Short mmCIF file of C-alpha atoms and ligand atoms in Angstrom, two decimals:
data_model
loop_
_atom_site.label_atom_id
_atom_site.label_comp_id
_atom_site.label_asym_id
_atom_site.label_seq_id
_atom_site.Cartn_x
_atom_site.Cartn_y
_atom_site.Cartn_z
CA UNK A 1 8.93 -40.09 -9.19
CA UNK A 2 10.77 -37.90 -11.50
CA UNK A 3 9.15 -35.99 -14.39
CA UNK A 4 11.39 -34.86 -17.15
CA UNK A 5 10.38 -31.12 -18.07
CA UNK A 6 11.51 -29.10 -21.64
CA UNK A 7 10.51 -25.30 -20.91
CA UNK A 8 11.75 -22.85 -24.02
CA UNK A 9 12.24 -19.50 -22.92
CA UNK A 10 10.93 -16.73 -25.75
CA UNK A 11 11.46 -12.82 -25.75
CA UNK A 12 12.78 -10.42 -27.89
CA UNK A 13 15.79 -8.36 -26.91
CA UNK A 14 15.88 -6.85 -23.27
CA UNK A 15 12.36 -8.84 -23.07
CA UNK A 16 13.71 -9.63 -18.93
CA UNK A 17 14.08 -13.51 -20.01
CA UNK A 18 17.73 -13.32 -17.87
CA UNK A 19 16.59 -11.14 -14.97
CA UNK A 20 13.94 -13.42 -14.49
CA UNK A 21 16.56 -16.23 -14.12
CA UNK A 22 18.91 -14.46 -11.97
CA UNK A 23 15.68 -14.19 -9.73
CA UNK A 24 15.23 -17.37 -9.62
CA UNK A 25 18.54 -18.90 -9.30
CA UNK A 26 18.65 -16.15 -5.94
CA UNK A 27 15.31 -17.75 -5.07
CA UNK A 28 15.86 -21.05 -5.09
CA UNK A 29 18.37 -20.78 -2.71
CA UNK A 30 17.08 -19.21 -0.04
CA UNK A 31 14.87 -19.88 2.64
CA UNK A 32 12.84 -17.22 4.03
CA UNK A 33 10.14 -17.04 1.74
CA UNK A 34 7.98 -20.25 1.12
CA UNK A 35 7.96 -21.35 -3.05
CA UNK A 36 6.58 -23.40 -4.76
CA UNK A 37 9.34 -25.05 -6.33
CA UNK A 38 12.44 -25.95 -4.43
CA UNK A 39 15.98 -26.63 -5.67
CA UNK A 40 16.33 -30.77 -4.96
CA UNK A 41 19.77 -31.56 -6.00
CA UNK A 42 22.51 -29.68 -8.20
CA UNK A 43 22.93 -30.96 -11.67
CA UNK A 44 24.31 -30.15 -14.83
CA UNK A 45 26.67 -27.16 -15.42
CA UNK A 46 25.40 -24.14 -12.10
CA UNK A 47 28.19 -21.74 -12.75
CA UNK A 48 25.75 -20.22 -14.91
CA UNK A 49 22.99 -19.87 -13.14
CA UNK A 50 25.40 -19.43 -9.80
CA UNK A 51 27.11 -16.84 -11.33
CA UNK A 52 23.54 -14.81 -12.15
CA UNK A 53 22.28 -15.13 -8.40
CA UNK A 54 25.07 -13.61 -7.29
CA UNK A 55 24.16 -10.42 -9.60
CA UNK A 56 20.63 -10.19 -8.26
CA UNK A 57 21.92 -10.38 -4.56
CA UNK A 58 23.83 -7.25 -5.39
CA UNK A 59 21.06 -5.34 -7.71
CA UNK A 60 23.00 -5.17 -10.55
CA UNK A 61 21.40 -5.18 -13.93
CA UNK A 62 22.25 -8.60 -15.99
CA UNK A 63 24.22 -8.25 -18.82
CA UNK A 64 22.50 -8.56 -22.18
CA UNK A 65 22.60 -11.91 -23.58
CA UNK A 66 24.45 -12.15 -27.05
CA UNK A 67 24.51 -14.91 -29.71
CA UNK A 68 27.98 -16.03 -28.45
CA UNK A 69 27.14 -16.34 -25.30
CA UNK A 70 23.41 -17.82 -25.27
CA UNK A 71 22.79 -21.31 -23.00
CA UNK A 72 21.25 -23.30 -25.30
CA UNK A 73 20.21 -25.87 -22.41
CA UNK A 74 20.29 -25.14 -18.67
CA UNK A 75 18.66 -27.35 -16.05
CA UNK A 76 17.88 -27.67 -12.79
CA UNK A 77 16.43 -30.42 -10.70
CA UNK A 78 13.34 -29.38 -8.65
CA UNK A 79 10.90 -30.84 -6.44
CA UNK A 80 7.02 -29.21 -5.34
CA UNK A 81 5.48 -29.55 -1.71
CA UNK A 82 3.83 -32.93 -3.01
CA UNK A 83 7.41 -33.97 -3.47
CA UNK A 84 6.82 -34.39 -7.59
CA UNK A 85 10.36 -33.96 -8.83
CA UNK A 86 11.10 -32.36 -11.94
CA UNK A 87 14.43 -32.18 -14.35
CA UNK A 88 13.33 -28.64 -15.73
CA UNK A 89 15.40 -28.25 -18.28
CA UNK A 90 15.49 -24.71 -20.43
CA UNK A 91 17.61 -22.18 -22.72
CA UNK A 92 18.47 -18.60 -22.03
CA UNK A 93 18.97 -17.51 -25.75
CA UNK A 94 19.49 -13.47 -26.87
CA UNK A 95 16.68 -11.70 -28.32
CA UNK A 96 18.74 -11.04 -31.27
CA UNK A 97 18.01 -14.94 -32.01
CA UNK A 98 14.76 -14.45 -32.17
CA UNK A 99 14.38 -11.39 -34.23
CA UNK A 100 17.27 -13.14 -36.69
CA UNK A 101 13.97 -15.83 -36.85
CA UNK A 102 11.96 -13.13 -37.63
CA UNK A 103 13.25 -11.54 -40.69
CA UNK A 104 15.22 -14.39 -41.85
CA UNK A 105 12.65 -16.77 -41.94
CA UNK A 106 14.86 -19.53 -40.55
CA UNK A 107 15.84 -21.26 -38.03
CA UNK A 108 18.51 -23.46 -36.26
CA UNK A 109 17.32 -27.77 -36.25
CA UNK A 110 18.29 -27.47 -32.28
CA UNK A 111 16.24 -24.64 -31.66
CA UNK A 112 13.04 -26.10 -33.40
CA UNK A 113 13.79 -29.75 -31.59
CA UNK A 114 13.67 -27.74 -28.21
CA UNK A 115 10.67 -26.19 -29.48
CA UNK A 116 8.54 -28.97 -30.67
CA UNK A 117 10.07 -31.32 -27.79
CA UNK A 118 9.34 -28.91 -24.84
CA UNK A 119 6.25 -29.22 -22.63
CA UNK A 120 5.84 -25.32 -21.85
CA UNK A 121 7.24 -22.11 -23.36
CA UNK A 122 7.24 -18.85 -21.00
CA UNK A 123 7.03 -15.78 -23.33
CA UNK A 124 8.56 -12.52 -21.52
CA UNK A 125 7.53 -9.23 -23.07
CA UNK A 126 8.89 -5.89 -21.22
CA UNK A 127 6.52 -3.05 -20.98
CA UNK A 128 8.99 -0.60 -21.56
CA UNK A 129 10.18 -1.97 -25.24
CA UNK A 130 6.84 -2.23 -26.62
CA UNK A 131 6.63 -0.48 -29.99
CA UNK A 132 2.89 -0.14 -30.94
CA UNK A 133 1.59 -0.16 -34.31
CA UNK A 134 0.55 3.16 -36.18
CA UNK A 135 -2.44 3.52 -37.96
CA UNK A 136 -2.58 5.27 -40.98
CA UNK A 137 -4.79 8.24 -39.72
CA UNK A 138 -2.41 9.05 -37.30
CA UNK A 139 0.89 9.42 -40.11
CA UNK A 140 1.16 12.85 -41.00
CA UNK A 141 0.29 14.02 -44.01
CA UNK A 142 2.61 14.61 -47.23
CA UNK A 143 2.67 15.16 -50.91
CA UNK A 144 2.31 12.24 -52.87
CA UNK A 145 5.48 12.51 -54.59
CA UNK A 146 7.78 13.68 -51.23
CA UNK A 147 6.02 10.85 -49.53
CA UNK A 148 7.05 8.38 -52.29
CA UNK A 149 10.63 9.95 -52.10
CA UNK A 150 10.85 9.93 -48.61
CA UNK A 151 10.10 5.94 -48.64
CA UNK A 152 12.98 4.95 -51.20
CA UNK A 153 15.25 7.04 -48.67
CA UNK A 154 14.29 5.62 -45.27
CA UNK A 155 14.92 1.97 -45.61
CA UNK A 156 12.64 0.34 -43.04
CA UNK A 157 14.27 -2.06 -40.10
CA UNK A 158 11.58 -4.65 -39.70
CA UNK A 159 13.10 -5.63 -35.98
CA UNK A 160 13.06 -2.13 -35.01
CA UNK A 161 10.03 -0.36 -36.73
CA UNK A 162 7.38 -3.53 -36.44
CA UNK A 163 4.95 -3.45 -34.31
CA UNK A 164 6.35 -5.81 -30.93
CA UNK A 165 2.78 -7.79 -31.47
CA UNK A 166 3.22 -8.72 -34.72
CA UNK A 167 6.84 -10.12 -34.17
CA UNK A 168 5.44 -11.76 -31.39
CA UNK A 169 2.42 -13.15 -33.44
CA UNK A 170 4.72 -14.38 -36.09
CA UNK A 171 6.84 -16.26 -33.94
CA UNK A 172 4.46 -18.15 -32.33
CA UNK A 173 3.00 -19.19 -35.51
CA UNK A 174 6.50 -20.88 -36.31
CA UNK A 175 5.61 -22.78 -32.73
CA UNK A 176 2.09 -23.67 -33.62
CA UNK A 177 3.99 -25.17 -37.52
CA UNK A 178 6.90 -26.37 -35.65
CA UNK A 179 4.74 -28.42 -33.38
CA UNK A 180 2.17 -29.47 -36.13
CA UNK A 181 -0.69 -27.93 -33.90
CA UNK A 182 0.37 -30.19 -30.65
CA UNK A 183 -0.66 -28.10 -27.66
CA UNK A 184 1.82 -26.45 -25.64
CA UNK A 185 1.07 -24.30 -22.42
CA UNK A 186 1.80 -20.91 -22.99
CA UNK A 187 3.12 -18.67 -19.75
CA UNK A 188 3.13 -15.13 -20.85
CA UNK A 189 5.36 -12.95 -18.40
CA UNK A 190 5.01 -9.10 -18.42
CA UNK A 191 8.46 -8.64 -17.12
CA UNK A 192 9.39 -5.15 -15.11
CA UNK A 193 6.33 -5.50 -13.56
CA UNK A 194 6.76 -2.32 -11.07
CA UNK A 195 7.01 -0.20 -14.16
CA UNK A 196 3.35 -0.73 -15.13
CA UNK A 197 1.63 -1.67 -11.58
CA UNK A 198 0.24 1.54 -11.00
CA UNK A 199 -2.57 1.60 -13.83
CA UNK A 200 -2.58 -2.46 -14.77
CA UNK A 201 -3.25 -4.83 -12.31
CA UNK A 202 -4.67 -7.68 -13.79
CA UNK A 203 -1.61 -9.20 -16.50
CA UNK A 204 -4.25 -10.07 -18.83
CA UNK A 205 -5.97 -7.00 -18.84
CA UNK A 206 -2.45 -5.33 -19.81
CA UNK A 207 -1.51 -7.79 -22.80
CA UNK A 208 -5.67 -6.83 -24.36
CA UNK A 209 -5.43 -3.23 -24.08
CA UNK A 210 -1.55 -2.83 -25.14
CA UNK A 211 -1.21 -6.05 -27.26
CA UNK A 212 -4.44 -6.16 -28.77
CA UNK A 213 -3.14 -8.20 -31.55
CA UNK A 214 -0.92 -10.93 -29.48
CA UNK A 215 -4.28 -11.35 -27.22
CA UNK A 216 -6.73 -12.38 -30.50
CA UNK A 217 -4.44 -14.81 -31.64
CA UNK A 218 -3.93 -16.28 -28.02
CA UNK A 219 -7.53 -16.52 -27.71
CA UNK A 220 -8.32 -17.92 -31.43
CA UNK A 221 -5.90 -20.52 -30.52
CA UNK A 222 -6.59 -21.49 -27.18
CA UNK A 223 -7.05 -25.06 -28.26
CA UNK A 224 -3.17 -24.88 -29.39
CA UNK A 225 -2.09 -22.64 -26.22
CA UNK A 226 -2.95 -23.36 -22.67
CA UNK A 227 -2.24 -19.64 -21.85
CA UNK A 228 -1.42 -17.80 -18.20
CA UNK A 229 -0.45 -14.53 -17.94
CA UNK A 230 1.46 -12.89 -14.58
CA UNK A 231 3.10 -9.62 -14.17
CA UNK A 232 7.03 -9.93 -12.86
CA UNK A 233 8.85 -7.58 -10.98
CA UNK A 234 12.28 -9.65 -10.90
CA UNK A 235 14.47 -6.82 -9.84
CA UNK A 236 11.69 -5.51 -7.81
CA UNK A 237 12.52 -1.52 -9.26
CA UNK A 238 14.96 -0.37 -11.19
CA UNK A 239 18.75 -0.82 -11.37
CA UNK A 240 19.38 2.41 -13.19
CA UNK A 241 21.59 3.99 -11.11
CA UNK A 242 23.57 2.59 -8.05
CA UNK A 243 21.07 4.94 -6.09
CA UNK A 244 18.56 3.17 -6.93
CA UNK A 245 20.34 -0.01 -6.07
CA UNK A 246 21.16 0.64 -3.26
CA UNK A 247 18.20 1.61 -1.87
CA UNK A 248 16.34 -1.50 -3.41
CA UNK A 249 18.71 -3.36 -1.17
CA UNK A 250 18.40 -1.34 2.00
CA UNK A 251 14.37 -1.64 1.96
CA UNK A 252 15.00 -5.57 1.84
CA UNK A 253 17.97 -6.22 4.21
CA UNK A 254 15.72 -8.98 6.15
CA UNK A 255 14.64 -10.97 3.02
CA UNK A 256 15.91 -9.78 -0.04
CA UNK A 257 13.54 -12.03 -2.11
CA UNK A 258 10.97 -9.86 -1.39
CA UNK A 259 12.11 -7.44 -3.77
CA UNK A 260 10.23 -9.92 -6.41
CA UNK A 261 6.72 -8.89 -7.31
CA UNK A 262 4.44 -11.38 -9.11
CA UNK A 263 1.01 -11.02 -9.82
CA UNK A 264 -1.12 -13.95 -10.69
CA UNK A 265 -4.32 -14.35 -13.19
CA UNK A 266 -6.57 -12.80 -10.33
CA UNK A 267 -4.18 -9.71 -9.70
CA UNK A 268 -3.17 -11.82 -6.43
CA UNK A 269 0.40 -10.53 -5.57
CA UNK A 270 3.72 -12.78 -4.05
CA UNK A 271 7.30 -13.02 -4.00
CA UNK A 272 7.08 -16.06 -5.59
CA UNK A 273 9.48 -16.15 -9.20
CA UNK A 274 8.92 -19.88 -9.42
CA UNK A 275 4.98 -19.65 -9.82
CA UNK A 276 5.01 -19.35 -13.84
CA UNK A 277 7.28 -21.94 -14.08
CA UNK A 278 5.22 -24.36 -11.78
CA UNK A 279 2.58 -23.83 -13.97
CA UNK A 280 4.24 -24.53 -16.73
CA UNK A 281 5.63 -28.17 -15.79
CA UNK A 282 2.23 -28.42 -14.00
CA UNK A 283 0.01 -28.08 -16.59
CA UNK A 284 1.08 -30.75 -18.48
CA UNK A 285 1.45 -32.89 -15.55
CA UNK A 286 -2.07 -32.56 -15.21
CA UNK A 287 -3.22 -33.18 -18.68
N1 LIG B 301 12.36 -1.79 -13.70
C1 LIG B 301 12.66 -3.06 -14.01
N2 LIG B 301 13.45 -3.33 -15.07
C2 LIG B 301 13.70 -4.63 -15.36
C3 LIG B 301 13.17 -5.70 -14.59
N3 LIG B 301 13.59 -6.88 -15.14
C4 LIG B 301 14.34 -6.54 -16.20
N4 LIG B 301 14.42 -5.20 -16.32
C5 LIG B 301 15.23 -4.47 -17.30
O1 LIG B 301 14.97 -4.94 -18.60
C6 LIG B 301 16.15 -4.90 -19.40
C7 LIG B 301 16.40 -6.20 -20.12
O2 LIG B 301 16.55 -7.27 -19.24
P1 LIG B 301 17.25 -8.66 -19.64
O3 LIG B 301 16.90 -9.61 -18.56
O4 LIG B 301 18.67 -8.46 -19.98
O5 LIG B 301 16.46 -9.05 -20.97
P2 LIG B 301 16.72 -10.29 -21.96
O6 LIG B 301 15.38 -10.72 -22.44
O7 LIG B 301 17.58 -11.32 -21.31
O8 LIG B 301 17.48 -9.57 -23.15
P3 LIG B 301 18.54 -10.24 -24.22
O9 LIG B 301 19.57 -10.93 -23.41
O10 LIG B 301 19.04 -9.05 -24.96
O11 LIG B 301 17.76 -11.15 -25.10
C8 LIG B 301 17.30 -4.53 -18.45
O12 LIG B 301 17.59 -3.16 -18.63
C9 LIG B 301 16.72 -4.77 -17.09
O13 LIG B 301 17.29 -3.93 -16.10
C10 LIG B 301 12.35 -5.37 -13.46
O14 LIG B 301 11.84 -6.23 -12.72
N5 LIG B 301 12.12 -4.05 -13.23
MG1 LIG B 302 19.37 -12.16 -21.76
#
């Protein structure tokens, strides 16, 4: 039988929403490491995702995603070991759309059909980009009247200066209105996972001690949001320099797939990329 499947994919700029595609597209066709999900049958437009699992092959860094260029609906046709097959269909939109959401207070009718239509939304958030909130004891202090000055000067940039959790927080309350409280099962994917594996290793743990404020609303609403969390590595290190590359590549001549790092709920590690997005079309399966 085949199951139709709507993921949206949500991050804010350089969140590792295309990296983790161009992992996936590389593992889906190969076949030295056992996955979950397996490619059944080409469909719909591939150059895309073709085109991106030829980049990860060669460790290079994807190129950033921007408005003119965002896939507003890719899809591939998958099947599990039970032989379930799923039509997974999903965007790859820039960060920029999101943040344009943010301050704006609007957005496209095709991006809020995809959202209130789809059955799972993976949320990427890259350690490295984080900008934490500062609380007020920490700002130094200043005269009243310099501070007042200094504020008409400085204009602030709302996608720049908020805190990361509370753009993250107000997006998915346009989800939970968009979708008039249906629930949805949330997949939240620390991306550039080998950046932060040294001190976090459960994903959860990471999102409550430096999202504090993403991980209340999650669980105050966890009659809204079936939420996961997992830690990805999609490069596997970083791409920084052609060093770095190159020796990426050189450790993993055998299987290059394991490059991937992905931690589960339990801290339980695999080279398996297509494990969040199981879940996803798997949770709902099972509802
Ligand atoms: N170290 C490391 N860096 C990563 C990994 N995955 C992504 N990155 C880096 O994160 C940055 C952003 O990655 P993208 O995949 O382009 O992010 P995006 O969410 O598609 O960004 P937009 O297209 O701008 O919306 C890039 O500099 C990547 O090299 C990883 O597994 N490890
Ligand atoms: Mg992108």
């Amino acid at each position: 039988m085949t199951n139709s499947r709507s993921c949206f994919i949500l991050g804010l700029p350089a969140a590792g929403k295309t990296s983790y595609l161009s992992a996936l597209a590389y593992s889906l066709q190969q076949g030295k490491v056992e996955t979950k999900l397996h490619w059944n049958k080409y469909s719909g437009n591939q150059q895309y995702l073709a085109n991106l699992s030829t980049t990860w092959a060669a460790a290079e860094p994807v190129l950033r995603t921007s408005i003119a260029n965002q896939q507003n609906c890719l899809s591939l046709c998958l099947n599990d070991q039970d032989n379930n097959v799923y039509n997974v269909m999903f965007p790859d939109l820039s960060g920029e759309t999101f943040q344009k959401q943010y301050t704006d207070r609007e957005i496209e009718a095709s991006l809020a059909k995809s959202i209130t239509d789809c059955e799972g939304i993976l949320l990427f958030i890259n350690p490295q980009q984080i900008v934490e909130p500062t609380l007020i004891s920490e700002l130094p202090l200043r005269p009243r009247q310099l501070a007042a000055e200094e504020e008409n000067i400085a204009e602030r940039n709302p996608t720049q200066d908020d805190p990361t959790e509370v753009q993250l927080v107000s997006l998915l309350q346009d989800v939970m209105y968009l979708r008039s409280g249906n629930i949805c099962s949330l997949i939240i994917i620390i991306s550039a996972w080998d950046t932060v594996k040294e001190y976090e290793t459960i994903p959860e743990e990471f999102v409550s001690k430096r999202l504090p404020f993403l991980w209340q609303f999650i669980k105050t609403n966890e009659s809204i949001f079936s939420t996961s969390f997992y830690g990805v590595s999609a490069q596997g290190g970083s791409y920084e320099t052609p060093e770095q590359s190159e020796l990426l590549i050189s450790q993993h001549m055998k299987k290059p797939v394991e490059r991937i790092l992905v931690v589960n709920f339990h801290g339980e590690e695999s080279h398996d990329i297509t494990l969040p997005l199981w879940e996803a079309v798997n949770q709902v399966s099972e509802r």
